[in-house]
Coordinates of C-alpha atoms and ligand atoms in Angstrom, one line a residue:
M1 CA 58.5 -57.6 -45.0
Y2 CA 60.5 -60.8 -44.9
D3 CA 63.1 -59.5 -42.4
Q4 CA 62.8 -62.2 -39.8
E5 CA 62.3 -65.0 -42.3
L6 CA 65.5 -64.0 -44.2
T7 CA 67.6 -63.9 -41.1
T8 CA 66.3 -67.3 -39.9
T9 CA 66.7 -68.9 -43.3
A10 CA 70.3 -67.6 -43.8
K11 CA 71.3 -69.1 -40.4
A12 CA 69.6 -72.4 -41.1
M13 CA 71.4 -72.7 -44.5
V14 CA 74.8 -72.7 -42.7
A15 CA 73.7 -74.5 -39.5
E16 CA 76.5 -76.5 -37.8
G17 CA 77.5 -79.6 -39.7
K18 CA 75.2 -78.8 -42.6
G19 CA 75.8 -77.8 -46.2
I20 CA 74.0 -77.3 -49.5
L21 CA 73.6 -79.7 -52.4
A22 CA 74.0 -77.8 -55.7
A23 CA 71.7 -79.7 -58.1
D24 CA 70.8 -76.8 -60.3
E25 CA 72.6 -77.8 -63.5
S26 CA 71.0 -76.1 -66.5
Y27 CA 69.8 -78.3 -69.4
G28 CA 73.2 -77.9 -71.1
T29 CA 75.3 -78.8 -68.1
A30 CA 73.1 -81.7 -67.0
N31 CA 73.1 -83.2 -70.5
K32 CA 76.8 -82.8 -70.8
R33 CA 77.4 -84.9 -67.6
F34 CA 74.8 -87.5 -68.8
Q35 CA 76.4 -87.7 -72.2
K36 CA 79.8 -88.5 -70.8
L37 CA 78.3 -91.6 -69.1
G38 CA 76.0 -92.6 -72.0
I39 CA 72.8 -91.7 -70.1
P40 CA 70.0 -90.5 -72.4
T41 CA 69.6 -86.7 -72.3
T42 CA 65.8 -86.5 -71.9
E43 CA 63.6 -84.5 -69.5
E44 CA 62.5 -87.8 -68.0
M45 CA 66.0 -88.9 -67.3
R46 CA 66.8 -85.6 -65.6
R47 CA 63.7 -86.0 -63.5
A48 CA 64.5 -89.5 -62.5
Y49 CA 68.0 -88.5 -61.6
R50 CA 66.9 -85.7 -59.4
E51 CA 64.3 -88.0 -57.8
M52 CA 67.1 -90.4 -57.0
L53 CA 69.1 -87.6 -55.3
F54 CA 66.2 -86.0 -53.4
T55 CA 64.7 -89.2 -52.0
T56 CA 68.0 -90.4 -50.5
P57 CA 67.1 -91.6 -47.0
G58 CA 68.6 -89.4 -44.3
I59 CA 69.9 -86.4 -46.4
G60 CA 68.3 -84.0 -44.0
E61 CA 71.0 -84.9 -41.5
F62 CA 73.7 -83.3 -43.7
F63 CA 71.9 -80.9 -46.2
S64 CA 70.3 -77.7 -45.0
G65 CA 69.2 -76.9 -48.6
V66 CA 69.2 -78.0 -52.2
I67 CA 69.6 -75.7 -55.2
L68 CA 67.2 -76.5 -58.0
F69 CA 67.0 -75.5 -61.6
D70 CA 63.8 -74.0 -63.2
E71 CA 62.9 -77.3 -64.8
T72 CA 63.5 -79.3 -61.6
I73 CA 61.5 -77.0 -59.2
R74 CA 58.4 -77.8 -61.4
Q75 CA 59.0 -81.6 -61.4
A76 CA 57.7 -84.3 -59.1
T77 CA 58.5 -87.9 -58.1
Q78 CA 57.2 -90.8 -60.2
D79 CA 54.1 -91.0 -58.0
G80 CA 53.4 -87.3 -58.2
K81 CA 54.9 -85.6 -55.1
P82 CA 56.5 -82.3 -56.0
F83 CA 60.2 -82.2 -55.4
T84 CA 59.8 -79.1 -53.2
K85 CA 57.5 -81.1 -50.9
V86 CA 59.9 -84.1 -50.8
L87 CA 62.7 -81.8 -49.7
M88 CA 60.6 -79.9 -47.1
E89 CA 59.4 -83.2 -45.6
A90 CA 63.1 -84.2 -45.3
G91 CA 63.9 -80.9 -43.5
V92 CA 65.7 -79.5 -46.5
I93 CA 65.1 -76.0 -47.8
P94 CA 64.4 -75.7 -51.5
G95 CA 66.5 -73.1 -53.3
I96 CA 66.5 -71.9 -57.0
K97 CA 69.2 -70.9 -59.5
L98 CA 68.2 -67.4 -60.8
D99 CA 71.0 -66.6 -63.2
A100 CA 70.6 -67.2 -66.9
G101 CA 74.2 -68.2 -67.4
A102 CA 77.4 -66.6 -68.4
K103 CA 77.5 -64.8 -71.8
P104 CA 80.3 -63.1 -73.7
L105 CA 81.3 -59.8 -72.1
A106 CA 81.2 -56.9 -74.7
K107 CA 84.7 -55.6 -75.6
S108 CA 86.4 -58.5 -73.7
P109 CA 86.6 -61.5 -76.0
N110 CA 87.9 -63.9 -73.4
E111 CA 85.6 -62.9 -70.5
V112 CA 82.0 -63.5 -69.6
V113 CA 79.2 -61.7 -67.7
T114 CA 76.3 -63.4 -66.0
E115 CA 72.8 -62.5 -67.3
G116 CA 69.3 -62.8 -65.9
L117 CA 68.3 -59.5 -64.3
D118 CA 65.5 -58.6 -66.6
G119 CA 62.1 -59.7 -65.1
L120 CA 63.9 -61.0 -62.0
R121 CA 61.5 -59.5 -59.5
D122 CA 58.6 -61.4 -61.0
R123 CA 60.5 -64.6 -61.2
I124 CA 61.5 -64.3 -57.6
A125 CA 57.8 -63.9 -56.6
E126 CA 56.9 -67.0 -58.6
Y127 CA 59.6 -69.1 -57.0
Y128 CA 58.7 -67.9 -53.5
R129 CA 55.2 -69.0 -54.1
M130 CA 56.5 -72.4 -55.3
G131 CA 58.3 -72.9 -52.0
A132 CA 61.9 -71.6 -52.7
R133 CA 63.4 -69.7 -49.7
F134 CA 66.9 -69.0 -51.1
A135 CA 68.5 -68.5 -54.5
K136 CA 71.8 -68.6 -56.3
W137 CA 73.6 -66.5 -58.9
R138 CA 77.0 -67.5 -60.2
A139 CA 79.5 -65.0 -61.7
V140 CA 82.5 -66.5 -63.5
I141 CA 86.0 -64.9 -63.5
T142 CA 88.8 -66.3 -65.6
I143 CA 92.5 -65.9 -64.9
G144 CA 94.7 -65.6 -68.0
D145 CA 96.9 -63.4 -69.9
G146 CA 95.9 -59.8 -69.0
I147 CA 92.6 -61.0 -67.4
P148 CA 90.5 -60.6 -65.4
S149 CA 89.9 -57.0 -66.5
R150 CA 88.6 -54.5 -64.0
R151 CA 85.6 -54.2 -66.4
C152 CA 84.7 -57.8 -66.0
I153 CA 85.1 -57.8 -62.2
E154 CA 82.9 -54.7 -61.8
T155 CA 80.2 -55.7 -64.2
N156 CA 79.8 -59.1 -62.6
A157 CA 79.9 -57.7 -59.0
H158 CA 77.3 -55.2 -60.0
A159 CA 75.0 -57.8 -61.4
L160 CA 75.5 -60.0 -58.3
A161 CA 74.6 -57.2 -56.0
R162 CA 71.4 -56.2 -58.0
Y163 CA 70.3 -59.9 -57.9
A164 CA 71.0 -60.1 -54.2
A165 CA 69.0 -57.0 -53.4
L166 CA 66.1 -58.2 -55.4
C167 CA 66.2 -61.5 -53.7
Q168 CA 66.0 -59.9 -50.2
D169 CA 63.1 -57.7 -51.4
G170 CA 61.2 -60.9 -52.4
G171 CA 62.0 -63.1 -49.4
L172 CA 64.8 -65.3 -50.9
V173 CA 68.2 -65.5 -49.2
P174 CA 70.8 -64.8 -51.9
I175 CA 73.7 -67.1 -52.4
V176 CA 76.3 -64.8 -53.8
E177 CA 78.7 -66.9 -56.0
P178 CA 81.8 -65.2 -57.5
E179 CA 83.7 -68.1 -58.9
V180 CA 87.3 -67.6 -59.9
L181 CA 87.9 -70.6 -62.2
M182 CA 90.7 -73.1 -61.6
D183 CA 91.3 -73.3 -65.4
G184 CA 94.9 -72.4 -66.3
D185 CA 98.4 -72.7 -65.0
H186 CA 98.5 -69.6 -62.6
T187 CA 100.1 -69.8 -59.2
L188 CA 98.3 -69.9 -55.9
E189 CA 99.6 -66.4 -55.3
R190 CA 98.0 -65.1 -58.5
C191 CA 94.7 -66.9 -57.5
F192 CA 94.8 -65.2 -54.1
E193 CA 95.4 -61.8 -55.6
V194 CA 92.5 -62.1 -58.1
T195 CA 90.1 -63.7 -55.6
E196 CA 90.8 -60.9 -53.1
E197 CA 90.1 -58.3 -55.7
V198 CA 86.9 -60.0 -56.8
Q199 CA 85.6 -60.5 -53.3
H200 CA 86.3 -56.9 -52.4
A201 CA 84.5 -55.6 -55.4
V202 CA 81.5 -57.9 -54.7
F203 CA 81.1 -56.7 -51.1
E204 CA 81.5 -53.1 -52.1
Q205 CA 78.7 -53.5 -54.7
L206 CA 76.5 -55.4 -52.2
Y207 CA 76.9 -52.6 -49.7
R208 CA 76.0 -50.0 -52.3
Q209 CA 72.9 -51.9 -53.3
G210 CA 71.7 -52.1 -49.7
V211 CA 72.1 -55.8 -49.3
E212 CA 71.9 -57.0 -45.7
F213 CA 75.0 -59.0 -45.0
H214 CA 73.4 -61.1 -42.3
Q215 CA 70.8 -62.3 -44.7
M216 CA 73.0 -63.8 -47.4
V217 CA 75.5 -66.6 -47.9
L218 CA 78.8 -66.2 -49.8
K219 CA 79.7 -69.1 -52.2
P220 CA 83.3 -68.6 -53.2
S221 CA 85.9 -70.7 -54.9
M222 CA 88.8 -71.8 -52.8
V223 CA 92.3 -70.3 -53.4
T224 CA 93.9 -73.3 -55.1
G225 CA 96.0 -72.0 -58.0
G226 CA 95.5 -73.2 -61.6
E227 CA 94.7 -76.9 -62.2
N228 CA 97.6 -77.0 -64.7
A229 CA 100.1 -75.2 -62.6
S230 CA 103.5 -76.9 -62.4
T231 CA 103.4 -77.0 -58.6
Q232 CA 100.2 -77.9 -56.8
A233 CA 99.6 -76.4 -53.4
G234 CA 99.2 -78.8 -50.4
I235 CA 95.9 -79.2 -48.5
E236 CA 96.9 -76.9 -45.6
E237 CA 98.3 -74.3 -47.9
V238 CA 95.0 -74.1 -49.9
A239 CA 93.0 -74.0 -46.6
N240 CA 95.2 -71.3 -45.2
A241 CA 95.2 -69.1 -48.3
T242 CA 91.5 -69.4 -48.7
V243 CA 90.7 -68.4 -45.1
Q244 CA 93.3 -65.6 -45.1
C245 CA 91.7 -64.2 -48.3
L246 CA 88.2 -64.3 -46.8
L247 CA 89.4 -62.7 -43.6
R248 CA 90.5 -59.7 -45.6
T249 CA 87.3 -59.3 -47.6
T250 CA 84.2 -60.8 -46.0
P251 CA 82.2 -58.9 -43.3
A252 CA 81.7 -60.6 -40.0
A253 CA 78.0 -60.1 -40.3
V254 CA 77.8 -62.8 -43.1
P255 CA 76.5 -65.9 -41.3
G256 CA 78.3 -68.4 -43.4
I257 CA 80.4 -69.2 -46.4
A258 CA 79.5 -72.3 -48.5
F259 CA 82.2 -73.2 -51.0
L260 CA 81.8 -74.5 -54.6
S261 CA 83.9 -77.5 -55.6
G262 CA 84.9 -76.1 -59.0
G263 CA 86.3 -79.2 -60.5
Q264 CA 88.3 -80.5 -57.5
S265 CA 88.1 -84.2 -56.9
D266 CA 85.5 -85.3 -54.4
E267 CA 88.0 -86.2 -51.7
L268 CA 90.2 -83.1 -52.2
A269 CA 87.2 -80.8 -51.9
T270 CA 86.3 -82.5 -48.6
A271 CA 89.9 -82.5 -47.3
H272 CA 90.2 -78.7 -48.1
L273 CA 87.0 -77.8 -46.2
N274 CA 88.1 -80.0 -43.3
A275 CA 91.5 -78.4 -43.1
M276 CA 90.0 -74.9 -42.9
N277 CA 87.6 -75.9 -40.1
A278 CA 90.3 -77.9 -38.2
M279 CA 92.9 -75.1 -38.4
Y280 CA 90.6 -72.2 -37.6
K281 CA 88.0 -73.8 -35.3
G282 CA 86.5 -71.1 -33.0
K283 CA 88.5 -68.3 -34.6
L284 CA 86.2 -67.2 -37.4
P285 CA 83.1 -65.0 -37.5
W286 CA 81.3 -67.2 -40.1
A287 CA 80.5 -70.9 -40.6
L288 CA 82.5 -72.6 -43.3
T289 CA 80.7 -75.3 -45.2
F290 CA 80.0 -76.8 -48.6
S291 CA 77.7 -76.1 -51.5
Y292 CA 79.2 -78.6 -53.9
G293 CA 77.7 -79.8 -57.2
R294 CA 80.2 -82.1 -58.9
A295 CA 82.0 -83.1 -55.7
L296 CA 78.7 -84.4 -54.1
Q297 CA 77.2 -85.9 -57.2
Q298 CA 79.9 -87.5 -59.3
A299 CA 80.0 -90.9 -57.5
A300 CA 76.2 -91.1 -57.3
M301 CA 75.7 -90.3 -61.0
S302 CA 78.2 -92.8 -62.2
T303 CA 76.7 -95.5 -60.0
W304 CA 73.1 -94.7 -61.1
M305 CA 73.8 -94.7 -64.9
G306 CA 70.2 -94.1 -65.6
Q307 CA 69.1 -97.5 -64.2
D308 CA 66.3 -97.9 -61.6
A309 CA 68.0 -100.9 -60.2
N310 CA 71.0 -98.8 -59.3
V311 CA 69.1 -96.2 -57.3
P312 CA 69.8 -97.7 -53.8
A313 CA 73.5 -98.0 -54.5
A314 CA 73.7 -94.5 -56.0
Q315 CA 71.9 -93.0 -53.0
K316 CA 74.4 -94.6 -50.7
E317 CA 77.2 -92.8 -52.6
L318 CA 75.4 -89.5 -52.2
Y319 CA 74.8 -90.2 -48.5
K320 CA 78.5 -91.0 -48.0
R321 CA 79.7 -87.8 -49.7
A322 CA 77.1 -85.8 -47.7
K323 CA 78.2 -87.4 -44.4
N324 CA 81.9 -86.9 -45.1
N325 CA 81.5 -83.3 -46.0
S326 CA 79.3 -82.7 -43.0
A327 CA 82.2 -84.1 -40.9
A328 CA 84.5 -81.7 -42.8
A329 CA 82.3 -78.8 -41.9
L330 CA 82.9 -79.7 -38.3
G331 CA 86.7 -80.2 -38.8
Q332 CA 86.1 -83.9 -37.9
Y333 CA 86.8 -85.6 -41.3
S334 CA 89.6 -88.1 -41.8
P335 CA 90.6 -89.8 -45.1
A336 CA 90.0 -93.1 -43.3
M337 CA 86.3 -92.3 -43.6
E338 CA 86.6 -92.8 -47.4
K339 CA 87.5 -96.5 -46.9
V340 CA 84.1 -97.2 -45.3
A341 CA 81.9 -98.7 -48.0
A342 CA 79.1 -96.4 -49.1
Ligands
13P401 P1 80.6 -77.3 -58.4 O1 80.7 -77.7 -56.9 O2 80.5 -78.5 -59.3 O3 81.6 -76.3 -58.8 O4 79.2 -76.6 -58.6 C1 78.8 -75.7 -57.6 C2 77.9 -74.7 -58.2 O5 76.8 -74.5 -57.8 C3 78.4 -74.0 -59.4 O6 77.6 -72.9 -59.7

């Protein structure tokens, strides 16, 4: 029923030089980030913050879409314009986080499984009516002593695939997000091995559930190695490992891959994306772009600090990160662009 629309939306999400702003932090995550900066953790503050982000002049140049949280998709600007309308008028597609978060996995004390499948078909129908045209579901895989277990990988891959199939039934393009966490001191090689296994499992399950690969977007973590590893890989090494892993696992029919930032610094996340596009330009079947949360928002949030007077300066910070990541999606970014004032 939504065949043509899904195909068009998926392509638009990864259009040349465009990426996706992940602004779908749940209450807990949003409040944790506010608390760190001393910003009050109220519904009104979360609304005002999102208004600051979404009304940034010119974001439609660099963002194809924005991922919203349930609270946010129901909110509006101070003068009453629904956020979905603000985004659509800026040429940005509204998306929605559908997962209900990662919960302890039975029989595996140090692992989690993402929940949220119950009632999902009805929730998808409601969000479609509200204007959402794509969705996100994040699975979390931890590398550690003896983990990830095969049970954890399969359970999460299965849930991702059932979510993705339901999305396509209901007219939403699924962003399929299997995140292998950077937490730990594992090597880049270990990260590669786990990421490859996870991505293979995910695509196998997607296939079994009948998910159309040309109507989805993959949102993976980069192959970086653990953040506490004694040696940290260089930018080109990470870029190369990440692309080599994806070449082994990801069908060519997938229109695009939009990375999460996963705790990388703003500039490193941009540099990694740029290196992939610069090194592999014209040689890959899919677009490689960004769907960052923290790496797009950190500078803007810490400039805003909950004060109306800081809105223009905060918006300039968001605009700068969006612009630099757009350049990275084209392989045209250079660190000198960071020196230009926001
Ligand atoms: P980060 O870029 O901060 O990892 O967030 C992206 C995201 O959407 C996580 O689900």
